[in-house]
PDB file of C-alpha atoms and ligand atoms in Angstrom:
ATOM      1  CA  UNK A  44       3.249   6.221 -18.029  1.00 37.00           C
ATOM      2  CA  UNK A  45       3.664   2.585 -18.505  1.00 37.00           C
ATOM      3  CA  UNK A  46       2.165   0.682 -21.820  1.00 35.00           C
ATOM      4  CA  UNK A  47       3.535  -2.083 -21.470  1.00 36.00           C
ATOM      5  CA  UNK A  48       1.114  -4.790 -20.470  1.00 36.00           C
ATOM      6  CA  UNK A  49       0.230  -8.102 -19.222  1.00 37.00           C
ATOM      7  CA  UNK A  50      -3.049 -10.518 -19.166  1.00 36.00           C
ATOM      8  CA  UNK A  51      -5.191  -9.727 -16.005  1.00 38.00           C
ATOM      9  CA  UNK A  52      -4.433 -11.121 -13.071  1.00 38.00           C
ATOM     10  CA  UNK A  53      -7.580 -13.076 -12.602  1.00 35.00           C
ATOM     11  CA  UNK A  54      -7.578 -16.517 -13.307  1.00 33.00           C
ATOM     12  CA  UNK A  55      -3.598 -16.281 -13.278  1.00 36.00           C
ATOM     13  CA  UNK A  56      -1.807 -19.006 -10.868  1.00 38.00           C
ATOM     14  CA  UNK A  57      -1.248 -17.540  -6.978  1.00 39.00           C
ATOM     15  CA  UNK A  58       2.747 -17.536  -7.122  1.00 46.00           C
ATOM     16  CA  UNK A  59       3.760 -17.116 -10.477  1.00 46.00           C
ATOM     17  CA  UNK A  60       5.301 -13.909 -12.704  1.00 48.00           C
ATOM     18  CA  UNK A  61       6.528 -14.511 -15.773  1.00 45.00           C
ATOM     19  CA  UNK A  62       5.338 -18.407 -14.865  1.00 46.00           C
ATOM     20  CA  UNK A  63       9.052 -19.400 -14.208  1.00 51.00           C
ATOM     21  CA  UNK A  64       9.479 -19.466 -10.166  1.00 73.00           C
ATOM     22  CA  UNK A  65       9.024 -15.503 -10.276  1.00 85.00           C
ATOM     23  CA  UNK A  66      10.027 -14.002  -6.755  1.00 88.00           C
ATOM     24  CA  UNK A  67       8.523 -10.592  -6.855  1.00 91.00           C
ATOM     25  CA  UNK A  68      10.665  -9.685  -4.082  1.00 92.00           C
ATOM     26  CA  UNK A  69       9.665  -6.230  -1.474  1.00 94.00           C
ATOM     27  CA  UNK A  70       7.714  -3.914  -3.287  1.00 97.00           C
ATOM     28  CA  UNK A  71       6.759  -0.460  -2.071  1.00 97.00           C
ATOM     29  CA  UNK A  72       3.557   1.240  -3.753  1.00 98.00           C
ATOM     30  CA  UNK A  73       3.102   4.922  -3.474  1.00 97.00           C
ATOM     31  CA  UNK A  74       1.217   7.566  -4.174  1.00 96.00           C
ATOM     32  CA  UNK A  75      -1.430  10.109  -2.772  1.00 96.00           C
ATOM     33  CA  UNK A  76      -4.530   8.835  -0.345  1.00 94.00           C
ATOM     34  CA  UNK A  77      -6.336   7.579  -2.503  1.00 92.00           C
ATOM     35  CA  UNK A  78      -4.580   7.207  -5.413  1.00 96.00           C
ATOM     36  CA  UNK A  79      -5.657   3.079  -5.369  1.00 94.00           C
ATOM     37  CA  UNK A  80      -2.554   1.466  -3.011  1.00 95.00           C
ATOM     38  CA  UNK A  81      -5.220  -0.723  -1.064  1.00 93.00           C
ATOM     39  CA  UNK A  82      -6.400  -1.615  -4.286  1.00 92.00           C
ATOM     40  CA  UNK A  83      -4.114  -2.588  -6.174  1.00 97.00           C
ATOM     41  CA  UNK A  84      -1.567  -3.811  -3.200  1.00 97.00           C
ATOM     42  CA  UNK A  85      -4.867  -6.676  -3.053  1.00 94.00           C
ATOM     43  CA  UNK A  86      -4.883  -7.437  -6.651  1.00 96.00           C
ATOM     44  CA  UNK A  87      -1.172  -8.089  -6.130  1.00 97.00           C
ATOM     45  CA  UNK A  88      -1.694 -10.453  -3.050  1.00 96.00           C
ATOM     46  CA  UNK A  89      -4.136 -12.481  -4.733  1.00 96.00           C
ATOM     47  CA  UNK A  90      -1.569 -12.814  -8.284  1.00 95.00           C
ATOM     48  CA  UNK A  91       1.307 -13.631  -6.313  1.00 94.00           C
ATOM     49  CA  UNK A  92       0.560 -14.823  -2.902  1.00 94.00           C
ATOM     50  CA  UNK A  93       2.737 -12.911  -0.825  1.00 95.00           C
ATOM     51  CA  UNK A  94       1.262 -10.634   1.993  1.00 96.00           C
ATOM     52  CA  UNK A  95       0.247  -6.793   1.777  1.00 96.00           C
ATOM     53  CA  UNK A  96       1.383  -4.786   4.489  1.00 97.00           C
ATOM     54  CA  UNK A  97      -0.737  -1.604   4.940  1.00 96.00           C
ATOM     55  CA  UNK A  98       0.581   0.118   7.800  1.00 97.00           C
ATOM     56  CA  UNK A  99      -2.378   2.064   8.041  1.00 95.00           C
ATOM     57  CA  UNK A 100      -4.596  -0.981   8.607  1.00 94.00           C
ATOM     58  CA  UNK A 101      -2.561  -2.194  10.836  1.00 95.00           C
ATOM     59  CA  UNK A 102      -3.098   1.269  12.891  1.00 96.00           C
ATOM     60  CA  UNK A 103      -6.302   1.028  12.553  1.00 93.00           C
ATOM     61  CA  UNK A 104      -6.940  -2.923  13.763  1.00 93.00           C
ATOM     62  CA  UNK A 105      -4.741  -1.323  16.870  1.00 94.00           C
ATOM     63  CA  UNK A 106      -7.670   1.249  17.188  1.00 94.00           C
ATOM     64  CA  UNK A 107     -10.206  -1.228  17.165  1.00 92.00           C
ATOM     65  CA  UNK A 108      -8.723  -3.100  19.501  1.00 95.00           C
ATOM     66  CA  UNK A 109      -7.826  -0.443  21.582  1.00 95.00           C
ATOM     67  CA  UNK A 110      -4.406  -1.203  22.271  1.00 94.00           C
ATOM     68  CA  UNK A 111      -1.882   1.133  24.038  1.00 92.00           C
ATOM     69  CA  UNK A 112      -0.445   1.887  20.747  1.00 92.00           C
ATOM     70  CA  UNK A 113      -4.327   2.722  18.687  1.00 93.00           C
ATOM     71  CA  UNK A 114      -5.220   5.180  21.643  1.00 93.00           C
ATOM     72  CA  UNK A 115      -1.920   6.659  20.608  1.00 91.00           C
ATOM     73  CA  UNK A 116      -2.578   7.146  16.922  1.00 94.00           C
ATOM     74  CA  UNK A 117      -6.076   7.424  16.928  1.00 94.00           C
ATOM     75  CA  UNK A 118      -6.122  11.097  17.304  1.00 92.00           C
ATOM     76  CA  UNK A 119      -3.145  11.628  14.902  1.00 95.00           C
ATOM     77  CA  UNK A 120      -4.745   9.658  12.227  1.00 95.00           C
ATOM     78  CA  UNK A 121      -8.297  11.380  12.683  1.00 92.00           C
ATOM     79  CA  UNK A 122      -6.325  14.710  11.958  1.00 93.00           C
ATOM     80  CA  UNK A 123      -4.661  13.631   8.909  1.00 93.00           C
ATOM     81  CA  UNK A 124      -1.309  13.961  10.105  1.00 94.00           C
ATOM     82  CA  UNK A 125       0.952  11.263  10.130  1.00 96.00           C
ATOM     83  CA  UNK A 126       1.696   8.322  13.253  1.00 96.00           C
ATOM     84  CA  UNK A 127       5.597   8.785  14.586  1.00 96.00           C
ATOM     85  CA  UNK A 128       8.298   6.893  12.763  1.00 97.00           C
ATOM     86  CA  UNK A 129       9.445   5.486  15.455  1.00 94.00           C
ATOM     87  CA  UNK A 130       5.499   3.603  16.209  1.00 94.00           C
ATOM     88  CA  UNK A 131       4.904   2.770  12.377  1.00 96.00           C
ATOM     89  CA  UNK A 132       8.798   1.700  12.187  1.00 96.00           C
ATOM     90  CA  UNK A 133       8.086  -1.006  15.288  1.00 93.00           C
ATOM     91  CA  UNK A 134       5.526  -1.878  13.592  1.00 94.00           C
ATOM     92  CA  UNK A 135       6.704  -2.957  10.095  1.00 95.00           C
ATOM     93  CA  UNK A 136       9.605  -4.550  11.403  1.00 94.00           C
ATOM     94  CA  UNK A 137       7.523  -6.903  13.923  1.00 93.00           C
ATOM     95  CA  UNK A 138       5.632  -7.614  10.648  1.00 94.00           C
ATOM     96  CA  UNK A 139       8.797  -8.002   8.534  1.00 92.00           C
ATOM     97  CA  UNK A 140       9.488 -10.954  11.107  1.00 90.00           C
ATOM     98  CA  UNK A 141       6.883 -13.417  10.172  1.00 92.00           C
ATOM     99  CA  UNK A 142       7.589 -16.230   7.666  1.00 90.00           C
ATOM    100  CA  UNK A 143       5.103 -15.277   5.552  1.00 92.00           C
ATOM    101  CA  UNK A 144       6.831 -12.872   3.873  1.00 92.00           C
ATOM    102  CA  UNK A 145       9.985 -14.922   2.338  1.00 87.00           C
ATOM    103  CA  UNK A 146       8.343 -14.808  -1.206  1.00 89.00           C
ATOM    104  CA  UNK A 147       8.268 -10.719  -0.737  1.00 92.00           C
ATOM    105  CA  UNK A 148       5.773  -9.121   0.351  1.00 95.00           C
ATOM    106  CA  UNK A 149       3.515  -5.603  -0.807  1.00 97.00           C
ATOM    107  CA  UNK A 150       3.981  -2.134   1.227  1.00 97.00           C
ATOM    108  CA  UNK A 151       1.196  -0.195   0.892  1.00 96.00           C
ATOM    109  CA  UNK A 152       1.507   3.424   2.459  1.00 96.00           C
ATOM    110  CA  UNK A 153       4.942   2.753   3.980  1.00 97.00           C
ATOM    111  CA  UNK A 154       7.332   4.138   3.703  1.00 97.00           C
ATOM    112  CA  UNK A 155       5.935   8.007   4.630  1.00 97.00           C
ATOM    113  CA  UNK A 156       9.023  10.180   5.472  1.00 98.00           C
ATOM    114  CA  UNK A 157      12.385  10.134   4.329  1.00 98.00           C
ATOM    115  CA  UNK A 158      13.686   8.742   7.762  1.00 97.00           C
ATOM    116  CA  UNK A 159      11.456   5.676   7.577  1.00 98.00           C
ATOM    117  CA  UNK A 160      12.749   5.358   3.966  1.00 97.00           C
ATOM    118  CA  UNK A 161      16.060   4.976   5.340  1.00 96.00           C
ATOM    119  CA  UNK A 162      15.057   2.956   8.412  1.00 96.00           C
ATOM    120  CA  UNK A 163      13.861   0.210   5.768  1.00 95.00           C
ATOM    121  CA  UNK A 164      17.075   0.548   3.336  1.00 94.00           C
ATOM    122  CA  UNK A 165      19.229  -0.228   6.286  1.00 93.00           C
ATOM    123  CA  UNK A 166      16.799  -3.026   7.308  1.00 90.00           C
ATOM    124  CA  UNK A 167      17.115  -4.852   3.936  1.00 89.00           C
ATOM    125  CA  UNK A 168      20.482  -4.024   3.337  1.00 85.00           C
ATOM    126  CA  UNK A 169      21.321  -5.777   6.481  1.00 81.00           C
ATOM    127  CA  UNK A 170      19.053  -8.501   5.597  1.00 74.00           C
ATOM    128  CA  UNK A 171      20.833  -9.139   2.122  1.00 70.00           C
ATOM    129  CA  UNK A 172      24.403  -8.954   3.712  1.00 67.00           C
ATOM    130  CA  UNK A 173      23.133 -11.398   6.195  1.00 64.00           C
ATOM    131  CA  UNK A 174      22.163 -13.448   2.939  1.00 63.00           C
ATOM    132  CA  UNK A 175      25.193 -12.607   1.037  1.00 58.00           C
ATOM    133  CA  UNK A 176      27.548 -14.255   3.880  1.00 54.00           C
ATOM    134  CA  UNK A 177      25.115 -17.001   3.890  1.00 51.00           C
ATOM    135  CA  UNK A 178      24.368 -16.686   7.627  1.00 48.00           C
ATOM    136  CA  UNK A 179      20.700 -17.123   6.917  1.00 50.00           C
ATOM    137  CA  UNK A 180      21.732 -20.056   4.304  1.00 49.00           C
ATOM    138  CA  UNK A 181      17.625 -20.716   4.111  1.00 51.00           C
ATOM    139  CA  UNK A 182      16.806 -17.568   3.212  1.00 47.00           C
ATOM    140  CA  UNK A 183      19.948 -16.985   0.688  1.00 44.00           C
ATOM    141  CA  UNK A 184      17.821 -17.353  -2.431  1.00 49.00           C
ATOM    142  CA  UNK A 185      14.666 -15.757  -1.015  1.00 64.00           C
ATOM    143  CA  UNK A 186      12.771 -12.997  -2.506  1.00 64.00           C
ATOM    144  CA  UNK A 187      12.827 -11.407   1.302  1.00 67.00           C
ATOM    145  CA  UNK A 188      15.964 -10.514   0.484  1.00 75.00           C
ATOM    146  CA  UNK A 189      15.885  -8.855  -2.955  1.00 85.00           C
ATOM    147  CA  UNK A 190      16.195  -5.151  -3.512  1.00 88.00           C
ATOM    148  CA  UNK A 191      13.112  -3.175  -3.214  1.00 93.00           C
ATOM    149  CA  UNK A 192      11.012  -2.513  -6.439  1.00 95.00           C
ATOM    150  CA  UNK A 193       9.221   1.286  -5.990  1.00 97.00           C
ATOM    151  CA  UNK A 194       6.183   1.904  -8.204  1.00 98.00           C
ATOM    152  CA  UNK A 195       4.683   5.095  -7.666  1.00 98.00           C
ATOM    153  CA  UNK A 196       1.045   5.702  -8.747  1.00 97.00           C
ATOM    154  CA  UNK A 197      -0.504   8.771 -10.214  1.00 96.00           C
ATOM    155  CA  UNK A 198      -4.353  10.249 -10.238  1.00 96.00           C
ATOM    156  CA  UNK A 199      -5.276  13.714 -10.868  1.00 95.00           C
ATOM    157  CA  UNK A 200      -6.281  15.417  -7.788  1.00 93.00           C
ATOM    158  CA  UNK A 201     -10.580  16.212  -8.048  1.00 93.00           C
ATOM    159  CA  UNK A 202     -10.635  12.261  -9.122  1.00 94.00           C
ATOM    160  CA  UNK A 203      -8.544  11.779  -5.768  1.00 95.00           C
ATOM    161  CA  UNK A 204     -10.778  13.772  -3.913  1.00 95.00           C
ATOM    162  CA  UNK A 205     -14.077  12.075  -5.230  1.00 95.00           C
ATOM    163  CA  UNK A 206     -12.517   8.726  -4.399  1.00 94.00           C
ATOM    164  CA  UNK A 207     -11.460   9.417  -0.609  1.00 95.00           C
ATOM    165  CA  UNK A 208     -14.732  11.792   0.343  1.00 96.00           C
ATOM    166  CA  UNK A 209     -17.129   9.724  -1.224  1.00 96.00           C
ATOM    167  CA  UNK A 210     -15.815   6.016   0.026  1.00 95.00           C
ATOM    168  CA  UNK A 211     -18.092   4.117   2.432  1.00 96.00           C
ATOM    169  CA  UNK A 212     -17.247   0.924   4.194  1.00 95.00           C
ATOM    170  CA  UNK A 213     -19.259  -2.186   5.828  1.00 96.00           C
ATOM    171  CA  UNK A 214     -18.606  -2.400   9.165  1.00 94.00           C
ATOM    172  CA  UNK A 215     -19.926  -5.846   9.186  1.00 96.00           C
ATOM    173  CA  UNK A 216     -18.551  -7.317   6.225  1.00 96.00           C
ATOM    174  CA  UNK A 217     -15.567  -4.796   5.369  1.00 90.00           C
ATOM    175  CA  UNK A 218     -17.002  -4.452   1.370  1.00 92.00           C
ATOM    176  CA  UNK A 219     -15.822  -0.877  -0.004  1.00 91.00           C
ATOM    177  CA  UNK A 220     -18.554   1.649  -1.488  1.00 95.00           C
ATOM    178  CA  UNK A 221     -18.259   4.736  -3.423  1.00 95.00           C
ATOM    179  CA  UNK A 222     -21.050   7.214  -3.104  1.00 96.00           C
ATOM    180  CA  UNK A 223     -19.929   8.295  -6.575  1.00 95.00           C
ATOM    181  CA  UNK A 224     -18.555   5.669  -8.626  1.00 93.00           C
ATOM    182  CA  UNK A 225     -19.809   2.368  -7.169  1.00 94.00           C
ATOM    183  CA  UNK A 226     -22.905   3.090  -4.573  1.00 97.00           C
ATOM    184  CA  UNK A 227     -24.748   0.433  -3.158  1.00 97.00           C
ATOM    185  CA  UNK A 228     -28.299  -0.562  -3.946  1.00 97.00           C
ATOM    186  CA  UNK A 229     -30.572   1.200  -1.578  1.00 93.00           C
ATOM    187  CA  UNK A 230     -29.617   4.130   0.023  1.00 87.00           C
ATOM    188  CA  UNK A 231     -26.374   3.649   2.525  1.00 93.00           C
ATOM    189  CA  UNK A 232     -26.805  -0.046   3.655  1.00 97.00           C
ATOM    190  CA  UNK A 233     -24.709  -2.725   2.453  1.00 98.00           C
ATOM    191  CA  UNK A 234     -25.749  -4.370  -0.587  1.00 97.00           C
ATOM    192  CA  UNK A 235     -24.540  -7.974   0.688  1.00 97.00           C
ATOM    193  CA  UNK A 236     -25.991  -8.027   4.482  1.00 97.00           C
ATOM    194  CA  UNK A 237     -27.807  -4.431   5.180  1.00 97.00           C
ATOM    195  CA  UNK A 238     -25.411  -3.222   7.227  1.00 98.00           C
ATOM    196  CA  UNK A 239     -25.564   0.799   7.628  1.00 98.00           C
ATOM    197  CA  UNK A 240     -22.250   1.808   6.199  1.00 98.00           C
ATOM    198  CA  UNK A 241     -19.598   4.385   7.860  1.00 97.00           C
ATOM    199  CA  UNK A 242     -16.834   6.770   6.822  1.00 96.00           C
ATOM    200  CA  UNK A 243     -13.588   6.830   7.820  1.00 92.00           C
ATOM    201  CA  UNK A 244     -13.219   9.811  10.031  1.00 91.00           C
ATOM    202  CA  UNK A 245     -10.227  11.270   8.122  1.00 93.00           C
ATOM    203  CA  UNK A 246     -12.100  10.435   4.932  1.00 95.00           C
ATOM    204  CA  UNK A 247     -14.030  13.702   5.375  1.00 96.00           C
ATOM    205  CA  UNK A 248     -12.914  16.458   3.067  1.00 94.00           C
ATOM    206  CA  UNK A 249     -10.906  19.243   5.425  1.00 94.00           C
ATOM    207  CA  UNK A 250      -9.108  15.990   6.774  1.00 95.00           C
ATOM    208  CA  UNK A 251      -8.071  15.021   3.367  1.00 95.00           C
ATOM    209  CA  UNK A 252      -6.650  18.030   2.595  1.00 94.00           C
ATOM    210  CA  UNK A 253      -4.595  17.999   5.377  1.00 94.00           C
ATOM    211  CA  UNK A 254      -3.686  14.221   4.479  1.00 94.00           C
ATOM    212  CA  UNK A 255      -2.440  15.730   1.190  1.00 95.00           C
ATOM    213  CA  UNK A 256      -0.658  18.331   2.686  1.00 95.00           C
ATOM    214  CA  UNK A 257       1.531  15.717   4.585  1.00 95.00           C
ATOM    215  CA  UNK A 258       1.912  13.889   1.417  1.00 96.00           C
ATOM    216  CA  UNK A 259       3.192  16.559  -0.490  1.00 96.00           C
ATOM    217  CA  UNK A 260       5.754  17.776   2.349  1.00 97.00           C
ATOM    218  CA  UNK A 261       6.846  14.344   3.766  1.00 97.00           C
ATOM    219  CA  UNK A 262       5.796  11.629   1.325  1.00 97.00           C
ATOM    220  CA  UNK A 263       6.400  13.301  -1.979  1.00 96.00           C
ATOM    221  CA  UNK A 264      10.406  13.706  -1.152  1.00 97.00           C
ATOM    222  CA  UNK A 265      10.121   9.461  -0.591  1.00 97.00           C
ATOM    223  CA  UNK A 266       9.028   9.223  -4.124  1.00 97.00           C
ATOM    224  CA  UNK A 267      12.087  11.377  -5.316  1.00 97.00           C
ATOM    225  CA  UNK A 268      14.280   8.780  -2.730  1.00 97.00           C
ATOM    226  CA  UNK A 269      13.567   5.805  -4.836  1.00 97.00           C
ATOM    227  CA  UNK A 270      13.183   7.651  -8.479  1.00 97.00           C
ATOM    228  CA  UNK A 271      16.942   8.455  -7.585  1.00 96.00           C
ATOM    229  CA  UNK A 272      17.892   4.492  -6.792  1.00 93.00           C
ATOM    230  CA  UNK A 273      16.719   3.272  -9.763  1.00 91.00           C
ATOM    231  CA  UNK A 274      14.177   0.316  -9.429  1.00 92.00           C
ATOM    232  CA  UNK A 275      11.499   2.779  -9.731  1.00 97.00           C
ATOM    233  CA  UNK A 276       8.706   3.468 -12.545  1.00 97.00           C
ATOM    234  CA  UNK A 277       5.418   5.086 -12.313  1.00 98.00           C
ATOM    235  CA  UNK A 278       2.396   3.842 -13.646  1.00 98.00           C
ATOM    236  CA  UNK A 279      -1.298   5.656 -14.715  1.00 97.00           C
ATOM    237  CA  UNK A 280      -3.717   5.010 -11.480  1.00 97.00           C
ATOM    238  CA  UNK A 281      -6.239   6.647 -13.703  1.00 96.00           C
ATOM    239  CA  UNK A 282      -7.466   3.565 -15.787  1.00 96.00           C
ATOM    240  CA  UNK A 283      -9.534   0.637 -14.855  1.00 95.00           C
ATOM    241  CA  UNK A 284      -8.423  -1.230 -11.650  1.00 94.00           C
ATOM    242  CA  UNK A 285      -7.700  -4.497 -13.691  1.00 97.00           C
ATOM    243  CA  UNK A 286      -5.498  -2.215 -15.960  1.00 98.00           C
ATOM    244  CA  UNK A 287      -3.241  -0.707 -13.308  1.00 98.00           C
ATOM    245  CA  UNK A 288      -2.858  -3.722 -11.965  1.00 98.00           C
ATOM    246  CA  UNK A 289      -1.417  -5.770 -15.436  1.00 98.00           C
ATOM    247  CA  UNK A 290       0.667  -2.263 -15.751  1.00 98.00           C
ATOM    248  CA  UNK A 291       2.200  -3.008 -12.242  1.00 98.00           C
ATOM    249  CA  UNK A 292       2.594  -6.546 -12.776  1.00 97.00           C
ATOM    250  CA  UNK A 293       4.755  -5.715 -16.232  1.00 96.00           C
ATOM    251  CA  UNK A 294       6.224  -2.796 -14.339  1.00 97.00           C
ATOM    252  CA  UNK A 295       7.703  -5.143 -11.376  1.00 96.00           C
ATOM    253  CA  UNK A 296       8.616  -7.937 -13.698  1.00 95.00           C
ATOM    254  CA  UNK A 297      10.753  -5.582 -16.001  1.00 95.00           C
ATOM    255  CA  UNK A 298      12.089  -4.026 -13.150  1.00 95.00           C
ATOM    256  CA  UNK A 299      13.388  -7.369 -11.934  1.00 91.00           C
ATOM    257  CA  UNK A 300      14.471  -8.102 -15.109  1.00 86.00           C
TER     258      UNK A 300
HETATM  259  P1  AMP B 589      -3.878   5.072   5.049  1.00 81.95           P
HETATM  260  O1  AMP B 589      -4.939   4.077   5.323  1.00 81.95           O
HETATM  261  O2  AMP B 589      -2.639   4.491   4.453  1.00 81.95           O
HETATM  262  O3  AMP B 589      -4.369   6.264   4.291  1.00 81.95           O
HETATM  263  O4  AMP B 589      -3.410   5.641   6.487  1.00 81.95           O
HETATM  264  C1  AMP B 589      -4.337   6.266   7.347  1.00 81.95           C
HETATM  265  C2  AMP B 589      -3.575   7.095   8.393  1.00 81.95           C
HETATM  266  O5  AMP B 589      -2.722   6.235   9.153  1.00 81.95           O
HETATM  267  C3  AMP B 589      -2.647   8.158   7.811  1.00 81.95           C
HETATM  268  O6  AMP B 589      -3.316   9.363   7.489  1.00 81.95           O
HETATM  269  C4  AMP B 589      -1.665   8.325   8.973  1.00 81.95           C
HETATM  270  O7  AMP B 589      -2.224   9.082  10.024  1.00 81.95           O
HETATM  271  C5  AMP B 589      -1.493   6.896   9.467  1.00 81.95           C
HETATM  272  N1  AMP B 589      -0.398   6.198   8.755  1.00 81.95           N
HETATM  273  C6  AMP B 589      -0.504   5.147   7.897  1.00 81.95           C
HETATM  274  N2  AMP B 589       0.708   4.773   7.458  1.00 81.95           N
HETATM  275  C7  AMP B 589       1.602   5.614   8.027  1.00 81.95           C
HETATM  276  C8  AMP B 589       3.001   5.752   7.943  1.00 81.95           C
HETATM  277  N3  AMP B 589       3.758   4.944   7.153  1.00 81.95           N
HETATM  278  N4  AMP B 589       3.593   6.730   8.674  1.00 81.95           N
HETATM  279  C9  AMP B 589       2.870   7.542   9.465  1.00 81.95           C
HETATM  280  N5  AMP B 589       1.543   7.480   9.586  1.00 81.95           N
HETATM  281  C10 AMP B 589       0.895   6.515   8.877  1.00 81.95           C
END
């Protein structure tokens, strides 16, 4: 567990670390469904200013939109099992194109398997060679191009559990509920605009289970990946949200260090 700590984020200046021209570079977040990576990967967005990347948000505006590629996952991602490298892969890199992410940039729930973990390796370590031969002079001193920083988050599993079955979303406004921990006022409408709210079909209990099934076969060996590169630390997802997030926010700075 990490105790090292700095102030909240809020009220901090977008952009900065330790307040000196911080880059925070590409940073993966992992850990279990629900285990806070949407969370947190926000809090980090809003302190820095660099983009979070949530592949599975990005399946899921492809399944609202009902795009070739969201019929395709749909019914994966309603069974808990995991979208094909090779979709989620296309995915991240058309994403990892986009100028926006120069500064670095947050993955949330990406990497998943071992063979995207190596799909993205190669991808940066091309990127940085690229850099290092100053083909890309622009880019030579951007964060885009640092080594990845790993932090891997950890909740027990009946508080995981309570957190995925019992969250509830706005479809109207996109607010996040917790039947539990943070209900809304008056029965299941949104507090802000009265909106009935909905739950994610693979937020259901027999789906999560088989979400942490997956996990613990194909994600869990990720983790190991980047505990074995170094770069890597692992920080207490059970504590207040603004508490994980100054843990992170040490944790990346004094891994970049
Ligand atoms: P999440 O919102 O991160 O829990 O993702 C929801 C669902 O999207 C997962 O249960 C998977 O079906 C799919 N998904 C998200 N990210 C990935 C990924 N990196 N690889 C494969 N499937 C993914």
């Amino acid at each position: 567990m990490v105790t090292a700590s700095v102030p909240s984020h809020q009220g901090m200046q977008a952009g900065t670390g330790t307040g000196v021209n911080f880059l925070p570079g590409p940073i993966l977040l992992l850990g279990a469904p629900g285990v806070g990576k949407g969370t947190q990967a926000k809090a980090l967005r809003a302190h820095w200013g660099i983009p979070q990347i949530s592949t599975g948000d990005l399946l899921r505006d492809n399944v609202v939109r009902g795009t070739e590629l969201g019929r395709a996952a749909k019914l994966v991602m309603d069974s808990g099992e995991l979208v094909s490298d090779s979709i989620v892969n296309a995915m991240v890199a058309n994403r990892l194109g986009e100028a926006d992410v120069r500064q670095g940039y947050i993955l949330d729930g990406f990497p998943r398997t071992l063979n995207q973990a190596d799909w993205l390796d190669e991808q940066l370590a091309t990127e940085s060679a690229l850099a290092g031969l100053e083909v890309h002079a622009e880019q030579f001193r951007a964060g885009s191009t640092l080594p990845v920083v790993a932090v891997a988050m950890q909740v027990p599993y009946t508080l995981l559990l309570r957190r995925i079955t019992g969250r509830r979303t706005c479809p109207a406004c996109k607010r996040i509920y917790n039947i539990y921990f943070q209900p809304p006022a008056y029965d299941l409408v949104c507090d802000i605009d009265g909106t009935p709210l909905t739950q994610r079909a693979d937020d259901v209990e027999e789906v999560f289970a088989e979400r942490l099934r997956a996990y613990e076969e194909l994600t869990a060996p990720v983790v190991e990946h980047y505990r074995s590169l170094g770069r890597f630390a692992e920080v207490d997802g059970d504590q207040t949200v603004d508490r994980v997030t100054s843990d992170i926010l040490a944790t990346v700075q004094r891994l970049r260090g």
